[in-house]
Coordinates of C-alpha atoms and ligand atoms in Angstrom, one line a residue:
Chain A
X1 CA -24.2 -11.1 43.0
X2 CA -23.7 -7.9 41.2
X3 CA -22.0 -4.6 42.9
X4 CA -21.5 -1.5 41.5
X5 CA -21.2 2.2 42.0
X6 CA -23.8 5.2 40.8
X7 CA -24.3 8.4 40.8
X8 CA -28.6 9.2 41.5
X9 CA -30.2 12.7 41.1
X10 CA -33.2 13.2 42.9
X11 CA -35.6 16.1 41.4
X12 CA -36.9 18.4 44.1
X13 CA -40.1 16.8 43.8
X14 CA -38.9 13.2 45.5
X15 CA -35.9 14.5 47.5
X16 CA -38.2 13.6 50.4
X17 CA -38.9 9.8 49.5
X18 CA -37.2 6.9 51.7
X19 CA -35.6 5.6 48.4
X20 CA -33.1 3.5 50.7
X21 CA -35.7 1.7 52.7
X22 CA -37.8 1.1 49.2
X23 CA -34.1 -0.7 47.7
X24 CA -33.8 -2.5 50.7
X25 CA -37.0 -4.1 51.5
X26 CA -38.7 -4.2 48.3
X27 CA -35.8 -5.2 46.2
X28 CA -33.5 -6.9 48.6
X29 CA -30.4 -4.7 47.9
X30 CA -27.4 -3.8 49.7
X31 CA -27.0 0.4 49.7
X32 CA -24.2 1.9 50.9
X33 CA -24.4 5.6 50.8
X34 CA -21.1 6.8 49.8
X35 CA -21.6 10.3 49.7
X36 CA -25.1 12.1 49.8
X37 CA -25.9 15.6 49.2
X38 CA -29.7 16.0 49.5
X39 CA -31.5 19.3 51.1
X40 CA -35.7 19.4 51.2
X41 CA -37.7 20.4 48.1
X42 CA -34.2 21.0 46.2
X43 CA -32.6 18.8 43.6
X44 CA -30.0 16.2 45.4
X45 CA -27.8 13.8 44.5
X46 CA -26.0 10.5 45.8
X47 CA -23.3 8.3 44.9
X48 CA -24.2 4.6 46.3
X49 CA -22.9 1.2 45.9
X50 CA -25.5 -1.2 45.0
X51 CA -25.1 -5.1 45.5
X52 CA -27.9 -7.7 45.3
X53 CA -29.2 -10.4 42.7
X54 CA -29.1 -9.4 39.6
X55 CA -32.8 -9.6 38.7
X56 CA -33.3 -7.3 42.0
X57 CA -30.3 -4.8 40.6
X58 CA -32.3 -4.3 37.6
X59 CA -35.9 -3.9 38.7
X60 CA -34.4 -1.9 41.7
X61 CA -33.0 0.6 39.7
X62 CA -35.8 0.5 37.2
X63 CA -37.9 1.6 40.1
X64 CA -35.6 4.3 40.8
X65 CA -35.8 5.5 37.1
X66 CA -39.9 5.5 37.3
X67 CA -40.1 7.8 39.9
X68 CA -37.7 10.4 38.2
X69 CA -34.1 9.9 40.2
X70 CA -31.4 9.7 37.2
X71 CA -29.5 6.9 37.1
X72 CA -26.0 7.1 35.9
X73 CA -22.8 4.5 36.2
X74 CA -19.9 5.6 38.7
X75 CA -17.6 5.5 35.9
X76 CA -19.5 8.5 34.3
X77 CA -18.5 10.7 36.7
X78 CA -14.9 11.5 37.7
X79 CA -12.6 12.0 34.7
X80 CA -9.0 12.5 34.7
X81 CA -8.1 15.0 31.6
X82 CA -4.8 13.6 31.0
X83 CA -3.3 16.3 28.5
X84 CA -4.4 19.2 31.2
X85 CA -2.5 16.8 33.8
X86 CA 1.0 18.0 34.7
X87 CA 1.8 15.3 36.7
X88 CA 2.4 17.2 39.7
X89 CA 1.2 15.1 42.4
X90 CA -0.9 17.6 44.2
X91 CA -4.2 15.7 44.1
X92 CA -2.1 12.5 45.7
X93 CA -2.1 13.8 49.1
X94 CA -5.9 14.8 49.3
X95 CA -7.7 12.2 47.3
X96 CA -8.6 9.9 50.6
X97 CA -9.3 7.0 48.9
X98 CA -5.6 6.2 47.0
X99 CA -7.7 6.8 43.5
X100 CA -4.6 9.1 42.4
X101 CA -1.6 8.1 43.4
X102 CA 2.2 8.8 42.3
X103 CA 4.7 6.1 40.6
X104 CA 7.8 5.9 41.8
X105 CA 10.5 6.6 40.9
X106 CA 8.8 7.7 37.5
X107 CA 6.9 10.2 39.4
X108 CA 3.9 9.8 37.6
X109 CA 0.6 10.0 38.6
X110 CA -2.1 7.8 37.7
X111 CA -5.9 7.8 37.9
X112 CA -7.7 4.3 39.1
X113 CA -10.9 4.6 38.4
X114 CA -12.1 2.3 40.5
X115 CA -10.8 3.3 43.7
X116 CA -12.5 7.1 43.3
X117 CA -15.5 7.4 45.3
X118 CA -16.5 10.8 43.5
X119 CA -15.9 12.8 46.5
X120 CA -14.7 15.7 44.3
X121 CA -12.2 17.0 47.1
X122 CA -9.5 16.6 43.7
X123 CA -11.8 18.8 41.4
X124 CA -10.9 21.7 43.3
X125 CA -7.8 20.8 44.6
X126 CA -6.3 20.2 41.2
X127 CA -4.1 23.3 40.5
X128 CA -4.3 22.5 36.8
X129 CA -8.3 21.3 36.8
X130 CA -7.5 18.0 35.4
X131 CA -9.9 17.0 37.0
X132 CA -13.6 17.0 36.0
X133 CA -17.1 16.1 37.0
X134 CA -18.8 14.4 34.2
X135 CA -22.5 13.7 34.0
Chain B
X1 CA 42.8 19.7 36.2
X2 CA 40.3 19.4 33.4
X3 CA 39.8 23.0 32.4
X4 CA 37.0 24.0 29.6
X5 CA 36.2 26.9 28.1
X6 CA 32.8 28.6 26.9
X7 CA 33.9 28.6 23.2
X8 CA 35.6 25.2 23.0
X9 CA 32.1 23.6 24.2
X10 CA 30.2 25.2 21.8
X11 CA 32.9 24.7 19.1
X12 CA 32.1 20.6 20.4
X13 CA 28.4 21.5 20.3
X14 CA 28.5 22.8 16.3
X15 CA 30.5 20.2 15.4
X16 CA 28.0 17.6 16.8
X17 CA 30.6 15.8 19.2
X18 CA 29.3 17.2 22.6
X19 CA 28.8 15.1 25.5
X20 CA 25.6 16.3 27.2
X21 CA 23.4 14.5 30.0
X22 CA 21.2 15.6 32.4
X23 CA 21.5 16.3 35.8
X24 CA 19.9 12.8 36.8
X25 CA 22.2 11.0 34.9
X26 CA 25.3 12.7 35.6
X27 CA 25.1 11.5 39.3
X28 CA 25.2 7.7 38.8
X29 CA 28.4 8.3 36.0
X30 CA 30.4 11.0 38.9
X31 CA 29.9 8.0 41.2
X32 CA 31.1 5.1 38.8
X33 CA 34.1 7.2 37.0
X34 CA 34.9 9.4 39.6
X35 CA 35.4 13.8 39.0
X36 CA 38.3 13.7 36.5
X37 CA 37.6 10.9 34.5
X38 CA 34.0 12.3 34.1
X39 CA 34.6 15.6 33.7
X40 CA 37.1 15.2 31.0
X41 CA 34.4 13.4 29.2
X42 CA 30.9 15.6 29.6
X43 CA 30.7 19.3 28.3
X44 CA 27.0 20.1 29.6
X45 CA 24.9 19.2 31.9
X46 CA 21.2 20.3 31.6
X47 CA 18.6 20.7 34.3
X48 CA 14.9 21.5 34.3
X49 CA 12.1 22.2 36.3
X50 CA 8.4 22.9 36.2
X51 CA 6.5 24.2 38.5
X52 CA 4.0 27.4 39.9
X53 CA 6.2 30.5 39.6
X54 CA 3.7 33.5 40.9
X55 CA 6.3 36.2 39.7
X56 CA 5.5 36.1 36.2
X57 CA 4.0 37.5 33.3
X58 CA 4.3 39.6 30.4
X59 CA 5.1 42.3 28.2
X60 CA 2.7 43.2 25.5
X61 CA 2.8 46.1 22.6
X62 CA -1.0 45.6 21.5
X63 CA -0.5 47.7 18.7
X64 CA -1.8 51.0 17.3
X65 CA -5.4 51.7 16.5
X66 CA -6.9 54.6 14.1
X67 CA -7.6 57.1 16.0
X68 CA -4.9 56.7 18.1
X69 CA -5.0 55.7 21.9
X70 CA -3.4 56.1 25.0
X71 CA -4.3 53.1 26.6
X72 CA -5.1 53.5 30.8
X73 CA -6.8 50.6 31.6
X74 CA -6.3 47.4 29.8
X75 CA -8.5 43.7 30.1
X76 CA -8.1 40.7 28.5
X77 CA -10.0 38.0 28.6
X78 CA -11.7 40.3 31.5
X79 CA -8.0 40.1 33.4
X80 CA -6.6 43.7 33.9
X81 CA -3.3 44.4 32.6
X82 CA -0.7 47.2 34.1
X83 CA -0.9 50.1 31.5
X84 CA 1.7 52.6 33.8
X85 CA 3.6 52.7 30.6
X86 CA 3.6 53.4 27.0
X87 CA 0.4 54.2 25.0
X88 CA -0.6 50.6 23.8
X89 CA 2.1 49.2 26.3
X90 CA 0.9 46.9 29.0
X91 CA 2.1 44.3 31.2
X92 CA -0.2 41.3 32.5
X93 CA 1.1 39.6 35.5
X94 CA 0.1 35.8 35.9
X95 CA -1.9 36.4 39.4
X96 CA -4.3 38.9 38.5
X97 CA -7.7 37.9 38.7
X98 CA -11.0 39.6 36.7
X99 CA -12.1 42.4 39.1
X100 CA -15.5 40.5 39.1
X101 CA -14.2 37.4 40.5
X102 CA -15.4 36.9 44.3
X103 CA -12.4 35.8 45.3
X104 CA -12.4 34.7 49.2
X105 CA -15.5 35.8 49.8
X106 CA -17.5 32.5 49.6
X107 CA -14.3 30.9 51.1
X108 CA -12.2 29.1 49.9
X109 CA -12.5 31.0 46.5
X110 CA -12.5 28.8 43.7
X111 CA -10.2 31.3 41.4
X112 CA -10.5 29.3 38.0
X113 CA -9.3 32.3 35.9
X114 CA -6.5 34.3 35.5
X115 CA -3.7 36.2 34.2
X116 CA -1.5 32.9 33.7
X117 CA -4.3 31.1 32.1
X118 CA -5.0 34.2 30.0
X119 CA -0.9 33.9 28.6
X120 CA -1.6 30.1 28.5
X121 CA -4.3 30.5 26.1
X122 CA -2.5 33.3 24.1
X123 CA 0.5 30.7 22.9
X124 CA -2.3 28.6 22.5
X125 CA -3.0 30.1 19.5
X126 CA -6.6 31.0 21.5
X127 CA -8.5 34.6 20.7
X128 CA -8.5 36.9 23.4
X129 CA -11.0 39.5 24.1
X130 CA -9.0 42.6 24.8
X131 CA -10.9 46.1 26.1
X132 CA -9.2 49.4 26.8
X133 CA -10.1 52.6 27.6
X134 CA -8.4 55.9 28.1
X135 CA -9.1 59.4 29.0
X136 CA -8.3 60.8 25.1
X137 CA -5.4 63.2 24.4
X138 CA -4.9 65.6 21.4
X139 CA -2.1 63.1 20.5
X140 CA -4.6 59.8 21.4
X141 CA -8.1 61.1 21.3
X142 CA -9.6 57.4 21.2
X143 CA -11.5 56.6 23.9
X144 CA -12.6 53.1 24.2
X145 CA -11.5 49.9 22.1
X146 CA -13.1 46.1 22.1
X147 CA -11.5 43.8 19.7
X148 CA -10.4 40.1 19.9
X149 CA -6.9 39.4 19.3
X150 CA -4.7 36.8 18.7
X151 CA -0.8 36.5 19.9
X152 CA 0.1 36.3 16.3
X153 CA -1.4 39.9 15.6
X154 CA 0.4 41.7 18.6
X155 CA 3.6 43.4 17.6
X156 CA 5.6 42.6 20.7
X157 CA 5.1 40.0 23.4
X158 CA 7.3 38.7 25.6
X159 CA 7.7 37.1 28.9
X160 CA 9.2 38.8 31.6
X161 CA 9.5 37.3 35.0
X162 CA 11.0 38.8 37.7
X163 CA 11.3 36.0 40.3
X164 CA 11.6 32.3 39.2
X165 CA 13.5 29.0 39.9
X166 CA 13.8 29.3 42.6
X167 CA 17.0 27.8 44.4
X168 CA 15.2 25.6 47.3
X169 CA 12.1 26.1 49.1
X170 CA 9.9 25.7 52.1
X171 CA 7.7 22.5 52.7
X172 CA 4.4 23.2 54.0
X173 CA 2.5 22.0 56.7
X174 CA -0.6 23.2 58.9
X175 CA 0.0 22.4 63.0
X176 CA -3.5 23.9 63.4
X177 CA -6.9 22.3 63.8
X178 CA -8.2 23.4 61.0
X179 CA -7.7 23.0 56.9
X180 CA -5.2 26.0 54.9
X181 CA -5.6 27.1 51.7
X182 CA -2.4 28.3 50.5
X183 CA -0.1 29.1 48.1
X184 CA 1.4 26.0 48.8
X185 CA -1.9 24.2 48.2
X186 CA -4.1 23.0 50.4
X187 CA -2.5 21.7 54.1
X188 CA -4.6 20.0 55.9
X189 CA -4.8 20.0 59.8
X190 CA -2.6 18.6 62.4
X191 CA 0.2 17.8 60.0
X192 CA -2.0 16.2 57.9
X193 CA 0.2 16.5 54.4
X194 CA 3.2 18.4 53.5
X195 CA 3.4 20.1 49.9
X196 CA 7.0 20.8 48.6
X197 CA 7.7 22.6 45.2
X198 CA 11.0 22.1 43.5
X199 CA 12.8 19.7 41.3
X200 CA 15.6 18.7 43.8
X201 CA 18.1 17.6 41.5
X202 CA 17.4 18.6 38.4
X203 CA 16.6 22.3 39.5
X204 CA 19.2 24.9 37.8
X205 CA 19.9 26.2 40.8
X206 CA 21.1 23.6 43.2
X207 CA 23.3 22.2 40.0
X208 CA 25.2 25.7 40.0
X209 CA 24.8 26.4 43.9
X210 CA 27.1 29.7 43.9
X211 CA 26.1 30.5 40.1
X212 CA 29.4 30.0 38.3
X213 CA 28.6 30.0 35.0
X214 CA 24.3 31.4 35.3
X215 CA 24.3 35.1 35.0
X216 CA 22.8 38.2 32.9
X217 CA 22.9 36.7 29.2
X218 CA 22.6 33.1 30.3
X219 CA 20.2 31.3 27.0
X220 CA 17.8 29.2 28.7
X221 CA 14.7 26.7 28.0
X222 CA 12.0 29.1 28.6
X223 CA 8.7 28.3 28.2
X224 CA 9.4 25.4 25.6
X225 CA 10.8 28.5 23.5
X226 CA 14.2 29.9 24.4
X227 CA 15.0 33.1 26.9
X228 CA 17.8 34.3 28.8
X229 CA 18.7 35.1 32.1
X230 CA 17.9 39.0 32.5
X231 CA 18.7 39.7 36.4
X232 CA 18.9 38.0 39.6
X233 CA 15.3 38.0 40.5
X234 CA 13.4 39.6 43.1
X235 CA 14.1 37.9 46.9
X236 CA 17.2 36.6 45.6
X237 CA 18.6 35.7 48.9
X238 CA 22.5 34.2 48.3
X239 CA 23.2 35.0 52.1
X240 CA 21.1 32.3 53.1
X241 CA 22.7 29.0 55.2
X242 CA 24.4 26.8 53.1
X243 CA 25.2 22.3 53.2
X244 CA 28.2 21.6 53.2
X245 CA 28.7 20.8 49.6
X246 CA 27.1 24.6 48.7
X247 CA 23.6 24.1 48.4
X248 CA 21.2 26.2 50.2
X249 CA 19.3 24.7 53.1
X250 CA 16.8 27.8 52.6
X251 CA 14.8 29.4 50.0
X252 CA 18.4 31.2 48.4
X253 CA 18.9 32.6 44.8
X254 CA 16.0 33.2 42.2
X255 CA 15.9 34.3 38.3
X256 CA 14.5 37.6 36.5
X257 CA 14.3 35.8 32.9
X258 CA 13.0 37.2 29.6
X259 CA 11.9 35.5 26.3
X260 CA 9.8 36.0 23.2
X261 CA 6.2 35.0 23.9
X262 CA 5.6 33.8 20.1
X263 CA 8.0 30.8 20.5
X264 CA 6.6 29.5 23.5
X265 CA 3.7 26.7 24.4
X266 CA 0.7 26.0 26.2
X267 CA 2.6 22.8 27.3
X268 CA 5.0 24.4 29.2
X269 CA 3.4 27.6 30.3
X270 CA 0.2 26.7 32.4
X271 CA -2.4 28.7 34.2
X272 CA -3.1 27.2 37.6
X273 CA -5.7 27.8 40.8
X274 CA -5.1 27.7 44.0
X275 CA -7.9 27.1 46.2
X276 CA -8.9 29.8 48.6
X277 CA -5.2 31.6 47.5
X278 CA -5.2 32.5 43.7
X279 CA -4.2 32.1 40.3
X280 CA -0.2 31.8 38.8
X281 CA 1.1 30.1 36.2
X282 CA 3.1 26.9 35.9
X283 CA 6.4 28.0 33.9
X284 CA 9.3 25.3 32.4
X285 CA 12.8 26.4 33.1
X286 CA 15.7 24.2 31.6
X287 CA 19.1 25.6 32.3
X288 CA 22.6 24.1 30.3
X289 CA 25.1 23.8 32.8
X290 CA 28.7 24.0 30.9
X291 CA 31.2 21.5 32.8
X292 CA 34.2 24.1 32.8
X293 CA 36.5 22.2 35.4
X294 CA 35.9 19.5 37.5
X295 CA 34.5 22.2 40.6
X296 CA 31.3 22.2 38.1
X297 CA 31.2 18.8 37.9
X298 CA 30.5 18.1 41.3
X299 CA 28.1 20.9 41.8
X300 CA 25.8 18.9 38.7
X301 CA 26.3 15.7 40.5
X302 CA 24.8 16.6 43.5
X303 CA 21.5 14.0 44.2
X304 CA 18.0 14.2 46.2
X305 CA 19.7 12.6 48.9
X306 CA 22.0 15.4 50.0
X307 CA 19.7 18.2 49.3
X308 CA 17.5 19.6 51.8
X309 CA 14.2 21.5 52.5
X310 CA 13.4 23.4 55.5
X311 CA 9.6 22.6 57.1
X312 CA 7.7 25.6 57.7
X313 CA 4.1 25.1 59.4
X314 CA 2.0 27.6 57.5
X315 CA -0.6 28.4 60.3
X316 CA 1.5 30.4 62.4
X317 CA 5.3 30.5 61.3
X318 CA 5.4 31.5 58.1
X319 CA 2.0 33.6 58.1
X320 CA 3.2 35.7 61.2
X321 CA 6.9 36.0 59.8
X322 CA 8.3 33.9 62.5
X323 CA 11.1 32.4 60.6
X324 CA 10.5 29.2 62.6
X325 CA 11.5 26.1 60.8
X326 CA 10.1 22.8 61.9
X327 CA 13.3 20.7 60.5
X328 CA 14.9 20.1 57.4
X329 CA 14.3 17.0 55.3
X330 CA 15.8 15.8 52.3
X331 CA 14.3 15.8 48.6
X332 CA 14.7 12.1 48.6
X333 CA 12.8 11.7 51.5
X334 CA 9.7 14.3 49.9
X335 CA 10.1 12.4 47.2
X336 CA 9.8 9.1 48.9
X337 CA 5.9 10.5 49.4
X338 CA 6.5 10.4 53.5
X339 CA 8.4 12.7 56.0
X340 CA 8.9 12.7 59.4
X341 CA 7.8 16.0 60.8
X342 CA 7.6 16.5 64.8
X343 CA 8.0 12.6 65.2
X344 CA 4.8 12.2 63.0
X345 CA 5.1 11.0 59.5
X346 CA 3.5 13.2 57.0
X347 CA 2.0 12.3 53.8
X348 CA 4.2 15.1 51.3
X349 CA 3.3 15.6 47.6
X350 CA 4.7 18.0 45.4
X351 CA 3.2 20.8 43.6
X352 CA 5.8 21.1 40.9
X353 CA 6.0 17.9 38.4
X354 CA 9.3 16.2 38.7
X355 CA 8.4 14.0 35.2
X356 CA 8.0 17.5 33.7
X357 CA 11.0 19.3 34.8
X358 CA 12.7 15.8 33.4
X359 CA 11.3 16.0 30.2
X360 CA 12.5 19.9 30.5
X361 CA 16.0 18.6 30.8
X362 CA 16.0 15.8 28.4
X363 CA 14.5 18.3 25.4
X364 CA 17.5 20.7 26.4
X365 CA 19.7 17.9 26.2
X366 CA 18.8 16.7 22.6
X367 CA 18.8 20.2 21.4
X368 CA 22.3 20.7 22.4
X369 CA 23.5 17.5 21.3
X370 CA 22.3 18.4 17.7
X371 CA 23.7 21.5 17.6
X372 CA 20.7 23.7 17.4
X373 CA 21.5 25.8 21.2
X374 CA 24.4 26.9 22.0
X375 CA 25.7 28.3 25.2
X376 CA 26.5 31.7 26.2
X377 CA 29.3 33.0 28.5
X378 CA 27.2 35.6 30.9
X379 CA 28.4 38.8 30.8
X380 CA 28.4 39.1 34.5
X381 CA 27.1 36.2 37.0
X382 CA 24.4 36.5 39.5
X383 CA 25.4 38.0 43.2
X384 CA 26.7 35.4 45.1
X385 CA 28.4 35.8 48.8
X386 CA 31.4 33.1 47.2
X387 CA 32.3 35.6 44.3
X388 CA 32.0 38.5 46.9
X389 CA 34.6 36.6 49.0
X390 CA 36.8 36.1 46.6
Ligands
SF4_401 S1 -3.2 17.7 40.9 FE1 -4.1 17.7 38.8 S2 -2.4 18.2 37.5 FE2 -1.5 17.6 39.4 S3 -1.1 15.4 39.2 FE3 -3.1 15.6 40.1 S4 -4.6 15.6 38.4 FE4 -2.5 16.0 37.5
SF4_402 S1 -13.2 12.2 43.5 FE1 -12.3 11.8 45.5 S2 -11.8 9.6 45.4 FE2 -12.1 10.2 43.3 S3 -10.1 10.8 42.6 FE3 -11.0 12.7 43.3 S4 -10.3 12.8 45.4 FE4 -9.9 10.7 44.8

């Protein structure tokens, strides 16, 4: 069993294709749509967690790749700039999913990757932007 | 009685032998050797903290061009700068933002540019597009002037700020149903965080509550260069309700502080954005503390425990000048991460870095300790309601 996290971009052209249903039926996949932000005839994108076999994984998103969407890794996305980082602790009460959190009593703040679920609400939020968006 | 003077601590200083720790770690010693013992022993204390301070900015002299020019409007980096004063004089103030920007009107504005990240990138070493133009004199006929500068090429520049360090300050939080974008960073609804900004117990001013010894002339960590204590600063409020051991419960005393731009660093002066509020700049203050008695002493060794912020809910309260304050908690709660607000507990995060503001004090500390800052006797201290008394 394989899981992991992706970022998809959809070209205007397919933003209109049941992609989930194709993953799910044809490939057997588990998809869970952690955030989607797709409009008609307009570039879209998704972040989804994929799980399934791993032969399934690969020819799923090989599918996914012949039809156009862009395929990239979770870990691609977020990125914590450390030097532009002041350690304030801003972020730590509006990142919902405890992917930024403070050290106590060093009051430090730390980035774990693999809690983000790319919801950007720290890009913005970040007095300093430390954080980024990274394609 | 242990009784110190000025000169005998910085006669200690130059000869190497002075005993300096920071506010942190002059709490834990107070409560192990007790006042005298202590303060017989420890000369300075230092304190530090980092955090957004909207009143700054700073003083440029960009220099004569051929033909001359009397400057009347001034941009850099696209970022007007206040030109009410000498020809090539101007002043850029760390909230203005480009004319072009849209500000609030796609809200909440983004506001990724501004006059603090324009001084950020200036002692960064960074080129900086300046633009001026003026109406042309017999004395200044030119008219217009583009060119890219660097810090290193102005003739003057230095930081003037007329309202920082503050001594205490509010904790936000929204009552409302729906999210604020503030100056205090974004609260969201129905007590859904709290933001607080200061450095509890290492913050200058709640280490010197009635300011003793922090006055006009008082040399200060500015910046990561060095300033001085110009003024008390704009809002400086020493009236304001008062603990029991002389800290303010309220937002109380500030700082006017000046200091030469070209010594100074990107690490410590930082532009920042507010969502849906604004630019300002992030500014390091680190303020020596001399022990003169033990009275001083205990003032240092004060400790997030017994220090406390007032709660202000930013939908209503503070907006509408209410003056309504939800409760006070203190800065070891805020900086537990939780507060009790209303019966509720509240997520609360900072906006000023508490690791910073230590590393502020620690730098100050080594300095002093190897001779190379010494400390200066003010030539008058700031207005306080004890001295008035008196
Ligand atoms: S808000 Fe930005 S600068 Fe502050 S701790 Fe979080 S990532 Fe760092
Ligand atoms: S993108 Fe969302 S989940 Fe990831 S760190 Fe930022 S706020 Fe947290």
């Amino acid at each position: 069993m394989l899981k992991q996290k992706f970022v998809l971009y959809f070209p205007a052209a397919v933003t209109e294709e049941p992609f989930t249903y194709y993953l799910i039926k044809d490939y057997n996949l588990m998809v869970n749509i952690i955030r989607a932000d797709i409009n008609p005839r307009k570039e879209g994108r998704a972040v989804v967690e994929l799980s399934g076999e791993k032969e399934d994984f690969q020819e799923g998103l090989e599918f996914l790749q012949s039809r156009g969407v862009k395929v990239f890794p979770l870990e691609q996305e977020i990125v914590w700039v450390e030097e532009r980082c002041t350690q304030c602790g801003a972020c730590t009460a509006i990142c919902p999913s405890g992917a930024l959190v403070m050290e106590r009593p060093q009051m430090t703040v730390k980035f774990l990757n693999d809690r983000c679920v790319a919801c950007e609400y720290c890009i913005k939020a970040c007095p300093s932007r430390a954080m980024e968006v990274r394609f | 009685m242990v009784k110190k003077t000025y000169a005998e601590i910085n006669a200690r200083i130059k000869a190497g032998e002075a005993v300096v720790v920071t506010a942190e770690e002059v709490t834990p010693m107070v409560r192990e050797r007790g006042l005298e013992e202590t303060a017989a022993t420890v000369d300075v204390v230092t304190t530090g903290t980092f955090g957004p301070m909207c009143s700054s900015g700073a003083f440029f002299n960009l220099g004569h061009s051929k033909p001359r020019m009397k400057m009347s409007h001034v941009y850099m980096n696209n970022v007007e700068a206040y030109t009410g004063i000498a020809a090539v004089d101007a002043y850029l103030g760390a909230t203005q933002i480009p004319d072009t920007d849209a500000a609030n009107k796609t809200f909440p504005g983004e506001f990724n540019y501004g006059g603090g990240h324009v001084i950020e990138e200036l002692v960064a070493g960074k080129e900086v597009v300046l633009e001026a133009t003026a109406h042309g004199t017999d004395c200044y006929p030119r008219r217009k002037l583009d060119k890219v500068v660097r810090l290193e090429d102005l003739p003057q520049a230095f930081l003037f700020n007329p309202r920082n360090a503050y001594q205490n300050y509010n904790v936000g939080v929204n009552l409302s149903d729906r999210t604020l974008y503030t100056y205090m960073g974004i609260l969201k609804p129905n007590l859904g965080n709290a933001n607080y900004s200061s450095a509890g117990q290492l913050s200058p001013l709640f280490n010197d509550p009635y300011y003793r010894t922090i006055g006009m002339g008082t040399r200060i960590f500015l910046g990561g260069g060095e300033g001085y204590v110009t003024w008390h600063g704009t809002q400086h409020a020493p009236g304001a309700p008062r603990a029991h051991n002389g800290t303010p419960i309220m937002p109380a005393g500030t700082l006017a502080v000046i200091g030469d731009l070209k010594g100074m660093s990107s690490k410590w002066l930082r532009g920042v954005s507010f969502l849906g509020y604004g630019v300002s700049m992030m500014v390091g203050i680190g303020i020596p503390i001399p022990i003169l008695d033990e009275e001083m002493l205990k003032y240092t060794s004060v400790s997030d425990e017994e220090l406390f912020a007032p709660v202000m809910d930013y939908s209503e309260s503070y907006p509408q000048g209410l003056g309504e304050v939800l409760g006070q908690v203190s800065y070891a709660q805020l900086k537990s991460g939780e507060i009790s607000v209303n019966g509720k507990l509240v997520t609360a995060a900072p906006l000023s870095s508490y690791f910073k503001a230590r590393q502020i004090a620690e730098i100050l500390k080594d300095k002093i300790k190897k001779g190379a800052f010494l400390l200066t006797e003010p030539v008058f201290t700031l207005q306080s309601f004890m001295n008035n008394d008196a």
